[in-house]
Coordinates of C-alpha atoms (C1' of nucleotides) in Angstrom, one line a residue:
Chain A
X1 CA 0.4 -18.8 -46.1
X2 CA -1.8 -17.2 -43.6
X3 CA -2.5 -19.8 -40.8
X4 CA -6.1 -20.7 -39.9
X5 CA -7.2 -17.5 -37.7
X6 CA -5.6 -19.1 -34.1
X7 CA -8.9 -17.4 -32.1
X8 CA -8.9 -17.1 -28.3
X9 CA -12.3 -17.3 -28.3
X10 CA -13.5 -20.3 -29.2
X11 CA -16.0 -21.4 -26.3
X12 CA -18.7 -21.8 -29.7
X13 CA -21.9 -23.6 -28.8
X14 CA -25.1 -21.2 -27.1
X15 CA -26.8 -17.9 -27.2
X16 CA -25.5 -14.5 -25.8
X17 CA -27.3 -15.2 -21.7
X18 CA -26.1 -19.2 -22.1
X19 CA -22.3 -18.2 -22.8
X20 CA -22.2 -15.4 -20.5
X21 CA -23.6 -17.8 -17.6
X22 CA -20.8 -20.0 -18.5
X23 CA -18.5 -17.7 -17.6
X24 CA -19.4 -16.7 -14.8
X25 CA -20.2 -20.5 -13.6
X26 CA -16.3 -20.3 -14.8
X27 CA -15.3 -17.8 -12.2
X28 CA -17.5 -18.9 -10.0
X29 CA -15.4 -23.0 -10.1
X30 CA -12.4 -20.7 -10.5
X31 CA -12.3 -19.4 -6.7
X32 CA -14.1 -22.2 -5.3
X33 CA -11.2 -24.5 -6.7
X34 CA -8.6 -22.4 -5.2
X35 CA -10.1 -21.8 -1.9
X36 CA -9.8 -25.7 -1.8
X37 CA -6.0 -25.3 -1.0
X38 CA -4.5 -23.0 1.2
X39 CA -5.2 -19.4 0.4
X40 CA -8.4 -17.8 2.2
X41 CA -10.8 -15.7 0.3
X42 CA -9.3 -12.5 1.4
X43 CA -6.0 -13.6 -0.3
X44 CA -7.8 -14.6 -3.3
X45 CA -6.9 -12.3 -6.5
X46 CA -8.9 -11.3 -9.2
X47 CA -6.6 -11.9 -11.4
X48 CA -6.2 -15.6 -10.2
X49 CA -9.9 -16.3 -10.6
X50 CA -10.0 -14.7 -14.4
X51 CA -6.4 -16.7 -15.3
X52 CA -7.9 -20.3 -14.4
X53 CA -11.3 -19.1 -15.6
X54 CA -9.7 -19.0 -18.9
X55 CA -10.5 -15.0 -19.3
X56 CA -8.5 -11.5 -19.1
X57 CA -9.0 -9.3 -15.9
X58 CA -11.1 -7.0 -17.2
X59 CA -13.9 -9.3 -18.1
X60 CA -14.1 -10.0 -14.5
X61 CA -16.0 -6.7 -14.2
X62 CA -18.6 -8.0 -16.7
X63 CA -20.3 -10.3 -14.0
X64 CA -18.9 -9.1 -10.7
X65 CA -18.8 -5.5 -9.0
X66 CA -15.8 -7.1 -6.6
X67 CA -14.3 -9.4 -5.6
X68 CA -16.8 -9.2 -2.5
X69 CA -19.8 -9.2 -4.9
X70 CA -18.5 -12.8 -6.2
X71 CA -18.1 -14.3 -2.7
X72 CA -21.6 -13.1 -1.6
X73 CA -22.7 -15.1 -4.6
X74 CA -21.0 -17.9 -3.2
X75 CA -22.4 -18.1 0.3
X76 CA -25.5 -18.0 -1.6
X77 CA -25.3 -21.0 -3.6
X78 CA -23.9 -22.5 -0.8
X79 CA -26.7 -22.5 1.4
X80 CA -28.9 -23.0 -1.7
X81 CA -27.7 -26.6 -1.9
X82 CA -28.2 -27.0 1.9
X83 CA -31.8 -26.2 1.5
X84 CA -32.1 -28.6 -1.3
X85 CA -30.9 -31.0 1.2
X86 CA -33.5 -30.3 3.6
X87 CA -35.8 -30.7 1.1
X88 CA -34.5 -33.9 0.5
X89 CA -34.4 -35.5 3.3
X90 CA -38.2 -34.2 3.9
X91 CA -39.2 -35.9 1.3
X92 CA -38.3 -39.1 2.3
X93 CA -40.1 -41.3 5.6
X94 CA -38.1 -40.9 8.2
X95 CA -36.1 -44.1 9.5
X96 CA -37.5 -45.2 12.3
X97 CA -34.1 -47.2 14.1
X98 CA -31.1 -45.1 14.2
X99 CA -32.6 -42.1 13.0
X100 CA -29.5 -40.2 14.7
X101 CA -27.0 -42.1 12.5
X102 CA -28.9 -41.7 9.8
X103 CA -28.9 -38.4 9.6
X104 CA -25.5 -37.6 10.8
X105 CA -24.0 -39.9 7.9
X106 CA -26.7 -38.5 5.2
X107 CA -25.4 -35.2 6.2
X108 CA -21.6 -35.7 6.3
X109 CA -22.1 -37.3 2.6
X110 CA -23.9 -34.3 1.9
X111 CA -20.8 -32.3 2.6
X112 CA -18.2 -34.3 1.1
X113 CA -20.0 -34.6 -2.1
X114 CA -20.3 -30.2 -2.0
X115 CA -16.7 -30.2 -0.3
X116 CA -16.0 -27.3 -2.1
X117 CA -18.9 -25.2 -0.8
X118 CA -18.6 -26.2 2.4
X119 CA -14.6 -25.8 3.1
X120 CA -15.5 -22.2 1.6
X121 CA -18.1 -21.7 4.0
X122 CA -15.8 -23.1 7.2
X123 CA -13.0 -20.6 5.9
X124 CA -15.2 -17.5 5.6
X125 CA -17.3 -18.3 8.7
X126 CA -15.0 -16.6 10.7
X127 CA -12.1 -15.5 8.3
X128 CA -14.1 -13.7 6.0
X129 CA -15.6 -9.9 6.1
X130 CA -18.2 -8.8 8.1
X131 CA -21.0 -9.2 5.9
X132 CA -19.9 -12.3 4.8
X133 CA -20.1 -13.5 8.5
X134 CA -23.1 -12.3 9.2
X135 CA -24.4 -13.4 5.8
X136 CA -23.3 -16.8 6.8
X137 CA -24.5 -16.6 10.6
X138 CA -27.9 -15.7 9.3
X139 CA -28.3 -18.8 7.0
X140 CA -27.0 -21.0 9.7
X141 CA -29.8 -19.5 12.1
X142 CA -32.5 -20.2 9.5
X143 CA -31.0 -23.9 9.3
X144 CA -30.9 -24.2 12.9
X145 CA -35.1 -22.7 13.4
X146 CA -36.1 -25.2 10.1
X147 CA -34.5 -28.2 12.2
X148 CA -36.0 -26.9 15.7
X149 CA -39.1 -27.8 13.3
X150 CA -38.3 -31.1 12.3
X151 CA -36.8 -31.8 16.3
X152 CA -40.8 -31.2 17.2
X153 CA -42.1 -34.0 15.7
X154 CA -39.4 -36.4 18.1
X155 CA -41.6 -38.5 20.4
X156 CA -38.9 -37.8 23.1
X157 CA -38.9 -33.8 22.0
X158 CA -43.0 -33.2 22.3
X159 CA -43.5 -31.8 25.6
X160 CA -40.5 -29.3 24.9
X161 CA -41.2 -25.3 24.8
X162 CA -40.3 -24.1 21.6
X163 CA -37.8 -21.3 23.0
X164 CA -36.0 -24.8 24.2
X165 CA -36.4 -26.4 21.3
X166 CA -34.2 -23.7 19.7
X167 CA -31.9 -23.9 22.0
X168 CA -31.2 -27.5 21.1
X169 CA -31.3 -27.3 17.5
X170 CA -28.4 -25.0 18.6
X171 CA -26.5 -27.2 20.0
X172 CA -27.5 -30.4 17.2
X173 CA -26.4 -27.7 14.2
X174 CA -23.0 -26.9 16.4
X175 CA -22.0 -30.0 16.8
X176 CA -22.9 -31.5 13.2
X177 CA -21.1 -28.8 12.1
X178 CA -17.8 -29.6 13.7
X179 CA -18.1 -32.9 12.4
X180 CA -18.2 -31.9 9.5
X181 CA -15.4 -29.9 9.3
X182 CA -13.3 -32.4 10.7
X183 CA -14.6 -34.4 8.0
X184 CA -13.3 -32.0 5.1
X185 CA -9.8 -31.9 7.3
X186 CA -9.9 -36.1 7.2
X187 CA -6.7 -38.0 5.3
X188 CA -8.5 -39.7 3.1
X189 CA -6.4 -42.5 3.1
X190 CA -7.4 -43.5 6.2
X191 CA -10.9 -45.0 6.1
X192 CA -11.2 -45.1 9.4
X193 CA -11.5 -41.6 10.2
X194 CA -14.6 -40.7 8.7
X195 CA -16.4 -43.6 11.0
X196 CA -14.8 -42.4 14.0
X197 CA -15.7 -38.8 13.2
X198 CA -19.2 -40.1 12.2
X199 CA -19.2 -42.3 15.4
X200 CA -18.7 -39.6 17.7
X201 CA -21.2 -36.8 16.5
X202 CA -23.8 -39.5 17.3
X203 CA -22.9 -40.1 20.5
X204 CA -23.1 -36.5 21.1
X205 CA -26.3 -36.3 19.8
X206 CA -27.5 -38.5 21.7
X207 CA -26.2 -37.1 25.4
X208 CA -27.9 -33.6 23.9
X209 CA -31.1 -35.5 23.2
X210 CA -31.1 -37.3 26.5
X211 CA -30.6 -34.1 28.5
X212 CA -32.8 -32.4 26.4
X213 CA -35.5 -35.1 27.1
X214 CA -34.7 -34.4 31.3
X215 CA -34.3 -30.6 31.0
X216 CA -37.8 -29.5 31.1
X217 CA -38.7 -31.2 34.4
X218 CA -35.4 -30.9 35.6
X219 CA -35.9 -27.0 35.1
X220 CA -36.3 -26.1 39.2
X221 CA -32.4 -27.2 39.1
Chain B
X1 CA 23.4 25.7 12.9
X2 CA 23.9 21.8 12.6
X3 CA 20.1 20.5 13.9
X4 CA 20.3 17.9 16.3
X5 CA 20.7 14.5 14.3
X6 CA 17.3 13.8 13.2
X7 CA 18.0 9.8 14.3
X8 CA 15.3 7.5 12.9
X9 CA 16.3 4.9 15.7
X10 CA 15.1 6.5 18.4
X11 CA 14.3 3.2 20.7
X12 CA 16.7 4.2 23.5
X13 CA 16.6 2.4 26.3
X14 CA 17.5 -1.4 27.2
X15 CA 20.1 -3.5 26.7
X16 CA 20.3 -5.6 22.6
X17 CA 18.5 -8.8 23.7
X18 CA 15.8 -6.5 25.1
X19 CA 15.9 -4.1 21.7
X20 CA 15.2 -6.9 19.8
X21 CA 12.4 -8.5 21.8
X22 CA 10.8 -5.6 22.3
X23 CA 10.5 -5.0 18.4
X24 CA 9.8 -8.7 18.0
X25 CA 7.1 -7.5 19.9
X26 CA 5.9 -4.8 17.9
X27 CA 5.9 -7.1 14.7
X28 CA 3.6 -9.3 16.7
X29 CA 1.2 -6.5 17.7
X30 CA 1.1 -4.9 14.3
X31 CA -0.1 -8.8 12.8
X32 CA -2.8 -9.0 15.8
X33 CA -4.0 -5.5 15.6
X34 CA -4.0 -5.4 11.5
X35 CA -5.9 -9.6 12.0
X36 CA -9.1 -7.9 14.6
X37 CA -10.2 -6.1 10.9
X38 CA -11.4 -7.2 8.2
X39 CA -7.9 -8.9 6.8
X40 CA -7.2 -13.0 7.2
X41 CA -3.7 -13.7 7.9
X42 CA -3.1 -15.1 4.7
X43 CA -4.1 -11.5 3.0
X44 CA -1.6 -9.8 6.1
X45 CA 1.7 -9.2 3.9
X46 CA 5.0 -8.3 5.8
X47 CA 5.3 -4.9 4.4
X48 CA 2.2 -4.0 6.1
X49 CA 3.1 -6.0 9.7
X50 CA 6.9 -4.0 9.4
X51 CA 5.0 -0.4 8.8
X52 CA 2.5 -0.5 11.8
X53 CA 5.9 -1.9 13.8
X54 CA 7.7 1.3 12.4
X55 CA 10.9 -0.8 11.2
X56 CA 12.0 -1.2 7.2
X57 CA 10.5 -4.4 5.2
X58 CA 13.7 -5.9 5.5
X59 CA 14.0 -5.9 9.7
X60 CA 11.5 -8.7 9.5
X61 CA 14.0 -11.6 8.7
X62 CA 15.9 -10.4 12.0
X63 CA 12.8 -12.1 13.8
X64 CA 11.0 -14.2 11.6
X65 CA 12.3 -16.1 8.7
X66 CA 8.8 -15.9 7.2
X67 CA 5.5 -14.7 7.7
X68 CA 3.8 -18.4 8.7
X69 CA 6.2 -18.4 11.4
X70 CA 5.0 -15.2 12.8
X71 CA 1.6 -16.8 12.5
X72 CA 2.8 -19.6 14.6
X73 CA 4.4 -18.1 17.2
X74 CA 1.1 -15.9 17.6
X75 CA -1.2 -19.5 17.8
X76 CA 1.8 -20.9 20.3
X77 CA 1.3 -17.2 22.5
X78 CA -2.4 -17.5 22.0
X79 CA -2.8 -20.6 23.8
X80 CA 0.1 -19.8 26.5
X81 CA -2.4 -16.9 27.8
X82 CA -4.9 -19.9 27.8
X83 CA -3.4 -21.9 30.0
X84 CA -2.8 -19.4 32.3
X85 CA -6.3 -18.6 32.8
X86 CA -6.2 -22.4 33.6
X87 CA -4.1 -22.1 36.4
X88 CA -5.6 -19.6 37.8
X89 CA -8.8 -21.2 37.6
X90 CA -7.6 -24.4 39.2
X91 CA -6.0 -22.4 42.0
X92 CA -9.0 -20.9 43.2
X93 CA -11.3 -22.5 45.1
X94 CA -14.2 -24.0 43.3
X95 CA -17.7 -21.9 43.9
X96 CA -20.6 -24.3 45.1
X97 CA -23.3 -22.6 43.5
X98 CA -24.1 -21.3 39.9
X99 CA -20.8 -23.4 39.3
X100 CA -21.4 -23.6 35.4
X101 CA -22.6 -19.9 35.1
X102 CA -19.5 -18.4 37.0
X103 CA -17.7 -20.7 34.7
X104 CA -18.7 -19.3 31.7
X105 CA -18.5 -15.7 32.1
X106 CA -15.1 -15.7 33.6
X107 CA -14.2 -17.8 30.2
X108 CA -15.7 -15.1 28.2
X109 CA -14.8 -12.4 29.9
X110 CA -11.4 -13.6 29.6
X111 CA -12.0 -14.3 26.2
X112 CA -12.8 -9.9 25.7
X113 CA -9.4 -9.2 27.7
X114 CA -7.8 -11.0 25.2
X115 CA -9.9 -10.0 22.1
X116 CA -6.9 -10.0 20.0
X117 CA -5.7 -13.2 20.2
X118 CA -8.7 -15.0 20.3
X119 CA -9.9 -12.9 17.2
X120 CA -6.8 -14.3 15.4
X121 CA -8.0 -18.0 16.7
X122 CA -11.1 -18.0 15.5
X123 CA -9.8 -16.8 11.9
X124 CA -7.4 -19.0 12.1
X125 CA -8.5 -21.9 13.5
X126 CA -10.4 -23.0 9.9
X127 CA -8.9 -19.8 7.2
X128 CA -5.3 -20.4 8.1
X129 CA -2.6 -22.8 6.3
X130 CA -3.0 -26.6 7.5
X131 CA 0.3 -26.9 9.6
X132 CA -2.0 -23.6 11.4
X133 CA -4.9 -25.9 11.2
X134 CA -3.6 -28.7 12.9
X135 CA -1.7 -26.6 15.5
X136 CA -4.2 -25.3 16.7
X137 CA -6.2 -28.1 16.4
X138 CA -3.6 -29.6 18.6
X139 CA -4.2 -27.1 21.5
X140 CA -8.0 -27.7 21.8
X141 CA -7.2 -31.0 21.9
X142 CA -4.6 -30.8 24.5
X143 CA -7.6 -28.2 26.4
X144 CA -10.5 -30.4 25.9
X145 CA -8.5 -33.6 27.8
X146 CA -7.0 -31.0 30.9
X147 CA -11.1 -30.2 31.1
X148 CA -12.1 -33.7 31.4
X149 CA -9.8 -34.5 34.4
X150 CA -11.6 -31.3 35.7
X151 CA -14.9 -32.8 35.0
X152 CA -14.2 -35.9 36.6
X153 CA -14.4 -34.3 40.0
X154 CA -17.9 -33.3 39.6
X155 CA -20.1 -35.4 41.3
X156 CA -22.6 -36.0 38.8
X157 CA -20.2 -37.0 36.7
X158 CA -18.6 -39.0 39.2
X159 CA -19.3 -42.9 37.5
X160 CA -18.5 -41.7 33.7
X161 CA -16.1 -43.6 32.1
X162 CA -12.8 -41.5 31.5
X163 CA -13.5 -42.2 27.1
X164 CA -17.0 -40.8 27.4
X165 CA -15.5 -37.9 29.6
X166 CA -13.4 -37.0 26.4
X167 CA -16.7 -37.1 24.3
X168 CA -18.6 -34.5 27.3
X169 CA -15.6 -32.2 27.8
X170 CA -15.5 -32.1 23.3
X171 CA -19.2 -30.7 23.7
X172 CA -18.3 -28.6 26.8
X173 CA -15.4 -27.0 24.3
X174 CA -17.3 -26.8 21.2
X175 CA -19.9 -24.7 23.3
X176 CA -17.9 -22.6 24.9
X177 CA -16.4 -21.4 21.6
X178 CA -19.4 -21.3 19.9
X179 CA -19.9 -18.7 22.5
X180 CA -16.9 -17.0 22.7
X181 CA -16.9 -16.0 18.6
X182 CA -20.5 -14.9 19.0
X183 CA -19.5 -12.7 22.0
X184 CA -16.2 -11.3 19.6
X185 CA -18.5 -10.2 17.3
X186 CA -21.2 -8.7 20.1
X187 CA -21.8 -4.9 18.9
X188 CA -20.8 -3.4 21.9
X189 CA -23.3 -0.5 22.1
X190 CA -25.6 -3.0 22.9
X191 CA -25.4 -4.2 26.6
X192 CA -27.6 -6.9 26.7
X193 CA -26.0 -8.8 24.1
X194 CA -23.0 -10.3 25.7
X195 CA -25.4 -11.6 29.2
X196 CA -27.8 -13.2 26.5
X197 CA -24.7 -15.1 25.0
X198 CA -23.5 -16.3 28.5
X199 CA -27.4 -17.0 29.3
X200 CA -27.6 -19.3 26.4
X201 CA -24.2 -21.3 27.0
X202 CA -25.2 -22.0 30.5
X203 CA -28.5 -23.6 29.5
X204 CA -26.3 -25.5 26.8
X205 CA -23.7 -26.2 29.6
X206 CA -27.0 -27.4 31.8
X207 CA -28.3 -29.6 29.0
X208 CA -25.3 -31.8 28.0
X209 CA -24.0 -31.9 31.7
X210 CA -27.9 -33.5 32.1
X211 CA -27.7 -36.0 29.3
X212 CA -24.0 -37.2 30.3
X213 CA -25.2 -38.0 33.7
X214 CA -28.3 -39.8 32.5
X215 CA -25.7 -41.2 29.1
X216 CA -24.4 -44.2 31.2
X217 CA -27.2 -46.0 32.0
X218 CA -28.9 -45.4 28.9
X219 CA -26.0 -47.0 27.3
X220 CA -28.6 -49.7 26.3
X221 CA -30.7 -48.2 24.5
Chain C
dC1 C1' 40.5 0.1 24.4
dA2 C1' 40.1 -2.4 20.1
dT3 C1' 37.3 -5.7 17.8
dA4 C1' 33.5 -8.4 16.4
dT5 C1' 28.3 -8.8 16.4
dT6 C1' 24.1 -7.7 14.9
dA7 C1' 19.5 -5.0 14.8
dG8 C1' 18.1 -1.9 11.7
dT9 C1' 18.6 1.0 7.2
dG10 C1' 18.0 2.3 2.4
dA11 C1' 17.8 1.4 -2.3
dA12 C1' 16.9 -1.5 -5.8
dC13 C1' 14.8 -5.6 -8.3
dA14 C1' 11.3 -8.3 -10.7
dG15 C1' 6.9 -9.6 -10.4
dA16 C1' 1.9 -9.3 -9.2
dT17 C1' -2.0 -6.6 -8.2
dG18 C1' -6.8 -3.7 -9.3
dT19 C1' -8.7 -0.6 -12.6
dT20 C1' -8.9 2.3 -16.7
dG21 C1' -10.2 3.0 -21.6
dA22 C1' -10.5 2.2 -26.4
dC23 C1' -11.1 -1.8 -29.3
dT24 C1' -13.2 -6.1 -31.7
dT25 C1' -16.5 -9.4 -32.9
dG26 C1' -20.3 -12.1 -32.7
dA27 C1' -25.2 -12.6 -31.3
dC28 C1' -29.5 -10.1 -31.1
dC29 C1' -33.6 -7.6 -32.8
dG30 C1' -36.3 -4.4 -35.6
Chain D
dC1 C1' -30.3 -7.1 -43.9
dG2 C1' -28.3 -3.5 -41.1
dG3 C1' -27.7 -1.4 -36.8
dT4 C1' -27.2 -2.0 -31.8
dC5 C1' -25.6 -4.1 -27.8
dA6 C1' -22.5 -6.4 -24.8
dA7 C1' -19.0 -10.2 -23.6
dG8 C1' -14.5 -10.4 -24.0
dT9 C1' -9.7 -8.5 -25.5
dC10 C1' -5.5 -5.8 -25.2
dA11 C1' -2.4 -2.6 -23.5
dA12 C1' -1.2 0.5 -20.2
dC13 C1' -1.0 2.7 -15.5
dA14 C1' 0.3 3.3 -10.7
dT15 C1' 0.8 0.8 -6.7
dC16 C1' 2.1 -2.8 -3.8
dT17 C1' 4.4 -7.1 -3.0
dG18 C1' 8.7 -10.3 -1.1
dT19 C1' 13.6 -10.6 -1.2
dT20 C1' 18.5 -9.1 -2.1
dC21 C1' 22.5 -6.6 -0.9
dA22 C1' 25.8 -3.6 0.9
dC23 C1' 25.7 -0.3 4.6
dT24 C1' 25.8 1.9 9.4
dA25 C1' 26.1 2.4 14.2
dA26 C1' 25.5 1.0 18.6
dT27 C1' 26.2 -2.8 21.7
dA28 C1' 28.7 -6.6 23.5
dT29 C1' 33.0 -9.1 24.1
dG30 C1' 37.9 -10.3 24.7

DNA sequence: CATATTAGTGAACAGATGTTGACTTGACCG
DNA sequence: CGGTCAAGTCAACATCTGTTCACTAATATG
């Protein structure tokens, strides 16, 4: 009469280190998925995460301090798949016609195939807790010094000081960055937006670039 | 031996209509003085915005029917207070000299006189629900297009096409926010901070104004 | 002056929250 | 094989949450 043992845990397959890594991968998918909508990570509850994680509250604690501790981790592997990116894009010869479009629509790709990382990061950019700002701010500084790199080797860019060259990366990062988030805010059934968005960051890029090009010699005002 | 009544409402003075307002007030204070912390909006709940006012939970629905409406009426306020410091720009006479530079710190300084709001903003402006989103998405809009009639007037500037003005003033904007969050978040036991912040917009400022006036006839390529 | 409005009260509710402790049960290792 | 370790469970807790309802008392109105 007794029914087959109906067991909650039935995740089967893997060692002790491979399951528990699943879980927290699980958590991990959990908030990102939620943060997706409209709550902000603030507003996020532990509880929430463990429910759709498919675990009870308390095994939260088995991975995560806090809450906190769990979003740190996120801003982590966020960035971590922004340096594979780089890496990426390193690897490859660089186009030599409409390298500007190229990149800005590599790099808006980039973002809507991570949308989830990167609508976290625009959320805790500013919403989040201190030291997940300045978590956030210092990764975005380290992108913005690796491009200045890369900005360098521009025919157009060589007789730039390096100080200015940091200055513009500035300004490239800013602006690719608010395309981008108007890219995560784009309908997406309306195909034109994306162009348009994409359209315009390169036209901004380009004014930068041009007055960047003038600014040295133009530097007695 | 009867004490003197120990009345909880204790708000004397005005007539109803001002009563009211003047507690609608406090509800809106309490959210923008609770918001310059660590909390996002979205984590802000009523019970907490009605304590800090000094007024029962229930009080609330005599102003607001919901919380997001309180967070809309303090995005409308927000950018009310901006377009006044529009006004009073325009009614001034233009300086000559160091035009960008004066520009910008009077932006930011305005910006620190009204910390609170523009706190709320920046949270906001990406954290915040999507009918927040798009309001206030709306209102930089609506500020980046007044800018670029002010733009037109500059000489330099004077053979731009209006479209590309739109595309100058969006960089001018994106700068000068980019600035004011780093200056909100400025330690302020460090006094060079804030003038390095302003040094670094202006050179921005310099940069793109550069490249727009050189944009036009580049236009070929 | 009598009446109607209405901002604010106070208590109660059902539900959600973070954190705890003692427990099970399967993988690991000697 | 037998003991240890640890991921996950379960139940309980005190606290906080949004919303409701009937109420009070002061202002406004006719």
């Amino acid at each position: 009469m007794a029914a087959p043992p109906s067991d909650r845990r039935r995740k089967q397959p893997g060692s002790r280190d491979e399951r528990k890594s699943r879980t927290r991968r699980g958590l991990l998918d959990a908030a990102l998925a939620r943060l997706s909508g409209e709550q902000s990570f603030s507003s996020l509850s532990l509880r929430e995460v463990t429910k759709d994680a498919g675990v009870v509250p308390a095994a939260f604690y088995r991975h995560f301090p806090t809450m906190e501790a769990l979003g740190m981790s996120l801003v982590e592997e966020s960035f971590a798949t922004l340096r594979g990116l780089m890496r990426e894009v390193r690897s490859e010869p660089l186009p030599t016609t409409h390298l500007i479009r190229q990149s800005v629509d590599t790099f808006l790709d980039y973002v809507l195939e991570h949308e989830l990382h990167f609508r976290f990061i625009a959320k805790e950019r500013y919403g989040g807790s201190s030291t997940m700002r300045m978590a956030i701010r210092q990764e975005i500084r380290l992108f913005t010094s690796e491009l200045a790199t890369d900005l360098a080797r521009m025919p157009r860019l060589a007789t730039v000081s390096s100080a200015d060259l940091q200055l513009i990366s500035s300004l490239v990062v800013q602006t690719i960055i608010a395309a981008s988030e108007l890219a995560l805010d784009a309908r997406p059934e309306d195909a034109s937006e994306l162009p348009r968005i994409a359209d315009e960051a390169e036209r901004k890029l380009q004014i930068i670039l041009l007055g960047a090009a003038v600014w040295r010699s133009d530097q007695s005002r």
